[in-house]
């Protein structure tokens, strides 16, 4: 799952002029590390050989903005403030396929990129999961509030007071969703944007990077 997410991230970032390659510990492999020593070696998965930007890829079957975190291993101490984190959803093409085979997964076509500095600055509004075992360092997940599209359709209206997202579902119904307070719209979403159930993060508390911020500076100067 992680490998599929990393490969997809490399391809998606080409649109912004980046030339990302595998760089982090265990990146680019299908090896699953079970030893605590190896699992605790957190480094960004990718680095752009043109500008040096680093990108950590978080591939999960349930799309959310979440980072593992503990007092012994704070995510914002292991990763630099200027590093990026890309969140993608990776799911099996069929529940009957081999989970250890990368070809069994459907590559993501959308990624939500947030800087470590932004995630760190919004830690106080993130929700903490139940800590893992003591052997795993009592690690927990911090989950930043988001609005995941409940249906497939098109954004019909965005209102501020009250804050609501009106979605014209493909089935003909109008679905009204409530974003978390203080949310930012994600990835250029606006009125008329196409959204997919469980696949599209409409908005969230931690701001995603804009297209202009994602561009590789060395390519822009050329």
PDB file of C-alpha atoms in Angstrom:
ATOM      1  CA  UNK A   1       0.000   0.000   0.000  1.00  0.00           C
ATOM      2  CA  UNK A   2       2.769   2.426   0.916  1.00  0.00           C
ATOM      3  CA  UNK A   3       4.732   1.670  -2.241  1.00  0.00           C
ATOM      4  CA  UNK A   4       1.665   2.281  -4.423  1.00  0.00           C
ATOM      5  CA  UNK A   5       1.133   5.624  -2.680  1.00  0.00           C
ATOM      6  CA  UNK A   6       4.775   6.640  -3.087  1.00  0.00           C
ATOM      7  CA  UNK A   7       4.882   5.782  -6.799  1.00  0.00           C
ATOM      8  CA  UNK A   8       1.636   7.668  -7.377  1.00  0.00           C
ATOM      9  CA  UNK A   9       2.986  10.684  -5.470  1.00  0.00           C
ATOM     10  CA  UNK A  10       6.091  10.768  -7.680  1.00  0.00           C
ATOM     11  CA  UNK A  11       3.890  10.850 -10.782  1.00  0.00           C
ATOM     12  CA  UNK A  12       1.469  13.450  -9.437  1.00  0.00           C
ATOM     13  CA  UNK A  13       4.252  15.823  -8.401  1.00  0.00           C
ATOM     14  CA  UNK A  14       5.704  15.820 -11.922  1.00  0.00           C
ATOM     15  CA  UNK A  15       2.873  18.205 -12.844  1.00  0.00           C
ATOM     16  CA  UNK A  16       4.537  20.772 -10.577  1.00  0.00           C
ATOM     17  CA  UNK A  17       7.991  20.286 -12.089  1.00  0.00           C
ATOM     18  CA  UNK A  18       9.361  18.045  -9.334  1.00  0.00           C
ATOM     19  CA  UNK A  19      11.620  15.035  -9.888  1.00  0.00           C
ATOM     20  CA  UNK A  20      11.015  13.020  -6.729  1.00  0.00           C
ATOM     21  CA  UNK A  21      12.952   9.811  -6.034  1.00  0.00           C
ATOM     22  CA  UNK A  22      12.869   7.324  -3.161  1.00  0.00           C
ATOM     23  CA  UNK A  23      14.936   8.549  -0.247  1.00  0.00           C
ATOM     24  CA  UNK A  24      13.529   7.582   3.152  1.00  0.00           C
ATOM     25  CA  UNK A  25      14.257   4.480   5.228  1.00  0.00           C
ATOM     26  CA  UNK A  26      12.351   1.601   3.617  1.00  0.00           C
ATOM     27  CA  UNK A  27      10.894   3.805   0.852  1.00  0.00           C
ATOM     28  CA  UNK A  28      10.435   2.129  -2.524  1.00  0.00           C
ATOM     29  CA  UNK A  29      10.159  -1.388  -1.064  1.00  0.00           C
ATOM     30  CA  UNK A  30       7.326  -3.685  -0.049  1.00  0.00           C
ATOM     31  CA  UNK A  31       9.114  -4.795   3.118  1.00  0.00           C
ATOM     32  CA  UNK A  32       7.030  -4.594   6.282  1.00  0.00           C
ATOM     33  CA  UNK A  33       9.074  -3.679   9.348  1.00  0.00           C
ATOM     34  CA  UNK A  34       7.759  -5.281  12.528  1.00  0.00           C
ATOM     35  CA  UNK A  35      10.725  -4.577  14.797  1.00  0.00           C
ATOM     36  CA  UNK A  36      10.210  -1.475  16.937  1.00  0.00           C
ATOM     37  CA  UNK A  37      13.735  -0.251  16.073  1.00  0.00           C
ATOM     38  CA  UNK A  38      12.940  -0.188  12.357  1.00  0.00           C
ATOM     39  CA  UNK A  39       9.391   1.110  12.736  1.00  0.00           C
ATOM     40  CA  UNK A  40      10.697   4.115  14.656  1.00  0.00           C
ATOM     41  CA  UNK A  41      13.063   5.279  11.919  1.00  0.00           C
ATOM     42  CA  UNK A  42      10.812   7.969  10.454  1.00  0.00           C
ATOM     43  CA  UNK A  43      12.306   9.887   7.537  1.00  0.00           C
ATOM     44  CA  UNK A  44      10.569  11.432   4.509  1.00  0.00           C
ATOM     45  CA  UNK A  45       9.943   8.876   1.760  1.00  0.00           C
ATOM     46  CA  UNK A  46      10.846  11.063  -1.200  1.00  0.00           C
ATOM     47  CA  UNK A  47      13.227  13.856  -2.171  1.00  0.00           C
ATOM     48  CA  UNK A  48      13.194  16.049  -5.269  1.00  0.00           C
ATOM     49  CA  UNK A  49      16.596  15.809  -6.954  1.00  0.00           C
ATOM     50  CA  UNK A  50      16.012  19.222  -8.553  1.00  0.00           C
ATOM     51  CA  UNK A  51      15.194  21.377  -5.499  1.00  0.00           C
ATOM     52  CA  UNK A  52      15.778  19.137  -2.463  1.00  0.00           C
ATOM     53  CA  UNK A  53      12.176  19.272  -1.219  1.00  0.00           C
ATOM     54  CA  UNK A  54      11.287  16.269   0.953  1.00  0.00           C
ATOM     55  CA  UNK A  55       7.898  14.547   0.955  1.00  0.00           C
ATOM     56  CA  UNK A  56       6.511  12.011   3.412  1.00  0.00           C
ATOM     57  CA  UNK A  57       3.698   9.940   1.864  1.00  0.00           C
ATOM     58  CA  UNK A  58       0.883   8.714   4.091  1.00  0.00           C
ATOM     59  CA  UNK A  59      -1.096   6.013   2.245  1.00  0.00           C
ATOM     60  CA  UNK A  60      -4.142   4.615   4.023  1.00  0.00           C
ATOM     61  CA  UNK A  61      -7.314   2.799   2.990  1.00  0.00           C
ATOM     62  CA  UNK A  62      -9.391   5.401   4.860  1.00  0.00           C
ATOM     63  CA  UNK A  63      -8.592   8.927   3.726  1.00  0.00           C
ATOM     64  CA  UNK A  64      -7.767  11.252   6.606  1.00  0.00           C
ATOM     65  CA  UNK A  65      -5.152  13.732   7.761  1.00  0.00           C
ATOM     66  CA  UNK A  66      -3.384  11.766  10.489  1.00  0.00           C
ATOM     67  CA  UNK A  67       0.146  11.340  11.864  1.00  0.00           C
ATOM     68  CA  UNK A  68       1.583   8.918  14.423  1.00  0.00           C
ATOM     69  CA  UNK A  69       2.838  10.892  17.418  1.00  0.00           C
ATOM     70  CA  UNK A  70       4.156  10.423  20.954  1.00  0.00           C
ATOM     71  CA  UNK A  71       6.253  12.334  23.500  1.00  0.00           C
ATOM     72  CA  UNK A  72       9.228  10.132  22.591  1.00  0.00           C
ATOM     73  CA  UNK A  73       8.667  10.495  18.828  1.00  0.00           C
ATOM     74  CA  UNK A  74       6.917  13.769  17.998  1.00  0.00           C
ATOM     75  CA  UNK A  75       6.224  13.846  14.259  1.00  0.00           C
ATOM     76  CA  UNK A  76       7.288  17.499  14.109  1.00  0.00           C
ATOM     77  CA  UNK A  77      10.664  16.777  15.640  1.00  0.00           C
ATOM     78  CA  UNK A  78      11.490  13.796  13.443  1.00  0.00           C
ATOM     79  CA  UNK A  79      10.383  15.712  10.346  1.00  0.00           C
ATOM     80  CA  UNK A  80      11.529  19.250   9.541  1.00  0.00           C
ATOM     81  CA  UNK A  81       9.078  22.155   9.523  1.00  0.00           C
ATOM     82  CA  UNK A  82       9.697  22.668   5.793  1.00  0.00           C
ATOM     83  CA  UNK A  83       9.049  19.012   4.897  1.00  0.00           C
ATOM     84  CA  UNK A  84       5.779  18.135   3.185  1.00  0.00           C
ATOM     85  CA  UNK A  85       3.340  15.322   3.982  1.00  0.00           C
ATOM     86  CA  UNK A  86       1.138  13.921   1.213  1.00  0.00           C
ATOM     87  CA  UNK A  87      -2.051  12.092   2.206  1.00  0.00           C
ATOM     88  CA  UNK A  88      -3.533   9.596  -0.264  1.00  0.00           C
ATOM     89  CA  UNK A  89      -6.127   6.837  -0.258  1.00  0.00           C
ATOM     90  CA  UNK A  90      -5.002   3.443  -1.532  1.00  0.00           C
ATOM     91  CA  UNK A  91      -7.554   0.624  -1.797  1.00  0.00           C
ATOM     92  CA  UNK A  92      -7.634  -2.894  -3.200  1.00  0.00           C
ATOM     93  CA  UNK A  93      -9.119  -3.292  -6.671  1.00  0.00           C
ATOM     94  CA  UNK A  94     -10.992  -6.289  -5.268  1.00  0.00           C
ATOM     95  CA  UNK A  95     -11.217  -7.706  -1.717  1.00  0.00           C
ATOM     96  CA  UNK A  96     -10.142 -11.090  -3.063  1.00  0.00           C
ATOM     97  CA  UNK A  97      -6.721  -9.924  -4.323  1.00  0.00           C
ATOM     98  CA  UNK A  98      -3.348 -10.462  -2.658  1.00  0.00           C
ATOM     99  CA  UNK A  99      -2.701  -7.620  -0.211  1.00  0.00           C
ATOM    100  CA  UNK A 100       1.090  -8.040  -0.508  1.00  0.00           C
ATOM    101  CA  UNK A 101       1.083  -7.465  -4.272  1.00  0.00           C
ATOM    102  CA  UNK A 102       1.270  -3.755  -5.257  1.00  0.00           C
ATOM    103  CA  UNK A 103      -0.622  -4.485  -8.492  1.00  0.00           C
ATOM    104  CA  UNK A 104      -3.644  -5.466  -6.378  1.00  0.00           C
ATOM    105  CA  UNK A 105      -4.180  -1.811  -5.423  1.00  0.00           C
ATOM    106  CA  UNK A 106      -5.782   1.052  -7.315  1.00  0.00           C
ATOM    107  CA  UNK A 107      -3.308   3.946  -7.497  1.00  0.00           C
ATOM    108  CA  UNK A 108      -4.627   7.233  -6.073  1.00  0.00           C
ATOM    109  CA  UNK A 109      -5.196  10.155  -8.410  1.00  0.00           C
ATOM    110  CA  UNK A 110      -5.525  12.840  -5.737  1.00  0.00           C
ATOM    111  CA  UNK A 111      -3.075  13.846  -3.010  1.00  0.00           C
ATOM    112  CA  UNK A 112      -3.465  16.353  -0.195  1.00  0.00           C
ATOM    113  CA  UNK A 113      -0.124  17.972   0.622  1.00  0.00           C
ATOM    114  CA  UNK A 114       0.376  19.816   3.909  1.00  0.00           C
ATOM    115  CA  UNK A 115       3.587  21.200   5.389  1.00  0.00           C
ATOM    116  CA  UNK A 116       4.875  19.835   8.690  1.00  0.00           C
ATOM    117  CA  UNK A 117       4.880  23.416   9.990  1.00  0.00           C
ATOM    118  CA  UNK A 118       1.134  23.701   9.293  1.00  0.00           C
ATOM    119  CA  UNK A 119       0.354  20.371  10.968  1.00  0.00           C
ATOM    120  CA  UNK A 120       2.504  21.302  13.950  1.00  0.00           C
ATOM    121  CA  UNK A 121       0.827  24.673  14.314  1.00  0.00           C
ATOM    122  CA  UNK A 122      -2.612  23.031  14.404  1.00  0.00           C
ATOM    123  CA  UNK A 123      -1.741  20.230  16.856  1.00  0.00           C
ATOM    124  CA  UNK A 124      -4.000  21.718  19.507  1.00  0.00           C
ATOM    125  CA  UNK A 125      -7.108  21.084  17.377  1.00  0.00           C
ATOM    126  CA  UNK A 126      -6.136  17.552  16.317  1.00  0.00           C
ATOM    127  CA  UNK A 127      -7.897  14.625  17.954  1.00  0.00           C
ATOM    128  CA  UNK A 128      -5.736  11.977  19.631  1.00  0.00           C
ATOM    129  CA  UNK A 129      -6.394   8.262  19.256  1.00  0.00           C
ATOM    130  CA  UNK A 130      -6.013   5.676  21.994  1.00  0.00           C
ATOM    131  CA  UNK A 131      -2.252   5.066  22.623  1.00  0.00           C
ATOM    132  CA  UNK A 132      -0.663   1.890  21.318  1.00  0.00           C
ATOM    133  CA  UNK A 133       1.025  -0.612  23.644  1.00  0.00           C
ATOM    134  CA  UNK A 134       3.950   0.320  25.879  1.00  0.00           C
ATOM    135  CA  UNK A 135       6.212  -1.812  23.671  1.00  0.00           C
ATOM    136  CA  UNK A 136       5.290   0.497  20.772  1.00  0.00           C
ATOM    137  CA  UNK A 137       6.231   3.568  22.784  1.00  0.00           C
ATOM    138  CA  UNK A 138       2.626   4.499  23.676  1.00  0.00           C
ATOM    139  CA  UNK A 139       2.300   6.035  20.227  1.00  0.00           C
ATOM    140  CA  UNK A 140      -1.006   7.501  19.199  1.00  0.00           C
ATOM    141  CA  UNK A 141      -2.395   9.099  16.066  1.00  0.00           C
ATOM    142  CA  UNK A 142      -3.228  12.764  15.806  1.00  0.00           C
ATOM    143  CA  UNK A 143      -6.154  13.292  13.439  1.00  0.00           C
ATOM    144  CA  UNK A 144      -6.867  16.772  12.088  1.00  0.00           C
ATOM    145  CA  UNK A 145     -10.605  17.460  11.465  1.00  0.00           C
ATOM    146  CA  UNK A 146     -11.697  17.320   7.817  1.00  0.00           C
ATOM    147  CA  UNK A 147     -14.847  16.978   5.753  1.00  0.00           C
ATOM    148  CA  UNK A 148     -14.753  13.840   3.597  1.00  0.00           C
ATOM    149  CA  UNK A 149     -17.334  13.920   0.836  1.00  0.00           C
ATOM    150  CA  UNK A 150     -20.280  11.738   1.901  1.00  0.00           C
ATOM    151  CA  UNK A 151     -21.579  11.325  -1.675  1.00  0.00           C
ATOM    152  CA  UNK A 152     -20.455  11.469  -5.296  1.00  0.00           C
ATOM    153  CA  UNK A 153     -21.606  14.549  -7.160  1.00  0.00           C
ATOM    154  CA  UNK A 154     -20.845  18.236  -7.676  1.00  0.00           C
ATOM    155  CA  UNK A 155     -20.495  21.134  -5.256  1.00  0.00           C
ATOM    156  CA  UNK A 156     -23.596  23.300  -5.783  1.00  0.00           C
ATOM    157  CA  UNK A 157     -23.196  25.940  -3.089  1.00  0.00           C
ATOM    158  CA  UNK A 158     -20.852  27.035  -0.280  1.00  0.00           C
ATOM    159  CA  UNK A 159     -22.251  29.118   2.566  1.00  0.00           C
ATOM    160  CA  UNK A 160     -20.426  30.809   5.439  1.00  0.00           C
ATOM    161  CA  UNK A 161     -23.112  31.542   8.015  1.00  0.00           C
ATOM    162  CA  UNK A 162     -23.931  28.848   8.720  1.00  0.00           C
ATOM    163  CA  UNK A 163     -20.894  27.127   7.222  1.00  0.00           C
ATOM    164  CA  UNK A 164     -22.256  24.455   4.904  1.00  0.00           C
ATOM    165  CA  UNK A 165     -21.321  22.573   1.739  1.00  0.00           C
ATOM    166  CA  UNK A 166     -24.229  21.785  -0.597  1.00  0.00           C
ATOM    167  CA  UNK A 167     -23.605  18.791  -2.867  1.00  0.00           C
ATOM    168  CA  UNK A 168     -25.814  17.816  -5.789  1.00  0.00           C
ATOM    169  CA  UNK A 169     -25.495  14.040  -5.630  1.00  0.00           C
ATOM    170  CA  UNK A 170     -25.504  11.951  -8.811  1.00  0.00           C
ATOM    171  CA  UNK A 171     -28.712  10.299  -7.672  1.00  0.00           C
ATOM    172  CA  UNK A 172     -30.520  13.639  -7.757  1.00  0.00           C
ATOM    173  CA  UNK A 173     -30.567  14.392  -4.028  1.00  0.00           C
ATOM    174  CA  UNK A 174     -29.150  17.536  -2.451  1.00  0.00           C
ATOM    175  CA  UNK A 175     -26.809  16.678   0.424  1.00  0.00           C
ATOM    176  CA  UNK A 176     -25.786  19.377   2.888  1.00  0.00           C
ATOM    177  CA  UNK A 177     -22.578  18.743   4.863  1.00  0.00           C
ATOM    178  CA  UNK A 178     -21.151  20.677   7.798  1.00  0.00           C
ATOM    179  CA  UNK A 179     -17.394  21.434   7.663  1.00  0.00           C
ATOM    180  CA  UNK A 180     -15.273  21.629  10.832  1.00  0.00           C
ATOM    181  CA  UNK A 181     -15.107  25.181  12.185  1.00  0.00           C
ATOM    182  CA  UNK A 182     -12.228  27.172  10.734  1.00  0.00           C
ATOM    183  CA  UNK A 183     -11.796  24.911   7.696  1.00  0.00           C
ATOM    184  CA  UNK A 184      -9.880  25.682   4.514  1.00  0.00           C
ATOM    185  CA  UNK A 185     -11.104  24.402   1.148  1.00  0.00           C
ATOM    186  CA  UNK A 186      -8.760  21.732  -0.231  1.00  0.00           C
ATOM    187  CA  UNK A 187      -7.039  21.454  -3.616  1.00  0.00           C
ATOM    188  CA  UNK A 188      -8.880  24.300  -5.300  1.00  0.00           C
ATOM    189  CA  UNK A 189     -12.367  22.965  -4.583  1.00  0.00           C
ATOM    190  CA  UNK A 190     -15.185  25.413  -5.273  1.00  0.00           C
ATOM    191  CA  UNK A 191     -18.669  25.635  -6.729  1.00  0.00           C
ATOM    192  CA  UNK A 192     -19.010  23.141  -9.572  1.00  0.00           C
ATOM    193  CA  UNK A 193     -16.153  20.919  -8.368  1.00  0.00           C
ATOM    194  CA  UNK A 194     -16.594  17.183  -8.759  1.00  0.00           C
ATOM    195  CA  UNK A 195     -16.380  15.187  -5.517  1.00  0.00           C
ATOM    196  CA  UNK A 196     -16.342  11.448  -4.910  1.00  0.00           C
ATOM    197  CA  UNK A 197     -17.678   9.649  -1.854  1.00  0.00           C
ATOM    198  CA  UNK A 198     -14.869   8.570   0.498  1.00  0.00           C
ATOM    199  CA  UNK A 199     -12.307   9.802  -2.072  1.00  0.00           C
ATOM    200  CA  UNK A 200     -12.467  13.605  -1.817  1.00  0.00           C
ATOM    201  CA  UNK A 201     -11.456  15.701   1.156  1.00  0.00           C
ATOM    202  CA  UNK A 202     -13.499  18.858   0.642  1.00  0.00           C
ATOM    203  CA  UNK A 203     -11.935  20.932   3.418  1.00  0.00           C
ATOM    204  CA  UNK A 204     -10.127  20.723   6.741  1.00  0.00           C
ATOM    205  CA  UNK A 205      -8.489  22.538   9.637  1.00  0.00           C
ATOM    206  CA  UNK A 206      -4.887  22.091   8.417  1.00  0.00           C
ATOM    207  CA  UNK A 207      -4.423  24.048   5.171  1.00  0.00           C
ATOM    208  CA  UNK A 208      -3.203  22.176   2.107  1.00  0.00           C
ATOM    209  CA  UNK A 209      -0.500  23.774  -0.022  1.00  0.00           C
ATOM    210  CA  UNK A 210      -1.702  25.815  -3.006  1.00  0.00           C
ATOM    211  CA  UNK A 211      -0.626  24.984  -6.562  1.00  0.00           C
ATOM    212  CA  UNK A 212       1.788  27.917  -6.562  1.00  0.00           C
ATOM    213  CA  UNK A 213       3.430  26.613  -3.381  1.00  0.00           C
ATOM    214  CA  UNK A 214       3.776  23.103  -4.793  1.00  0.00           C
ATOM    215  CA  UNK A 215       5.772  24.170  -7.856  1.00  0.00           C
ATOM    216  CA  UNK A 216       9.432  23.200  -8.017  1.00  0.00           C
ATOM    217  CA  UNK A 217      11.387  26.491  -7.778  1.00  0.00           C
ATOM    218  CA  UNK A 218      14.193  25.286 -10.025  1.00  0.00           C
ATOM    219  CA  UNK A 219      11.716  24.508 -12.814  1.00  0.00           C
ATOM    220  CA  UNK A 220       9.956  27.858 -12.410  1.00  0.00           C
ATOM    221  CA  UNK A 221      13.241  29.693 -12.915  1.00  0.00           C
ATOM    222  CA  UNK A 222      14.078  27.839 -16.114  1.00  0.00           C
TER     223      UNK A 222
END
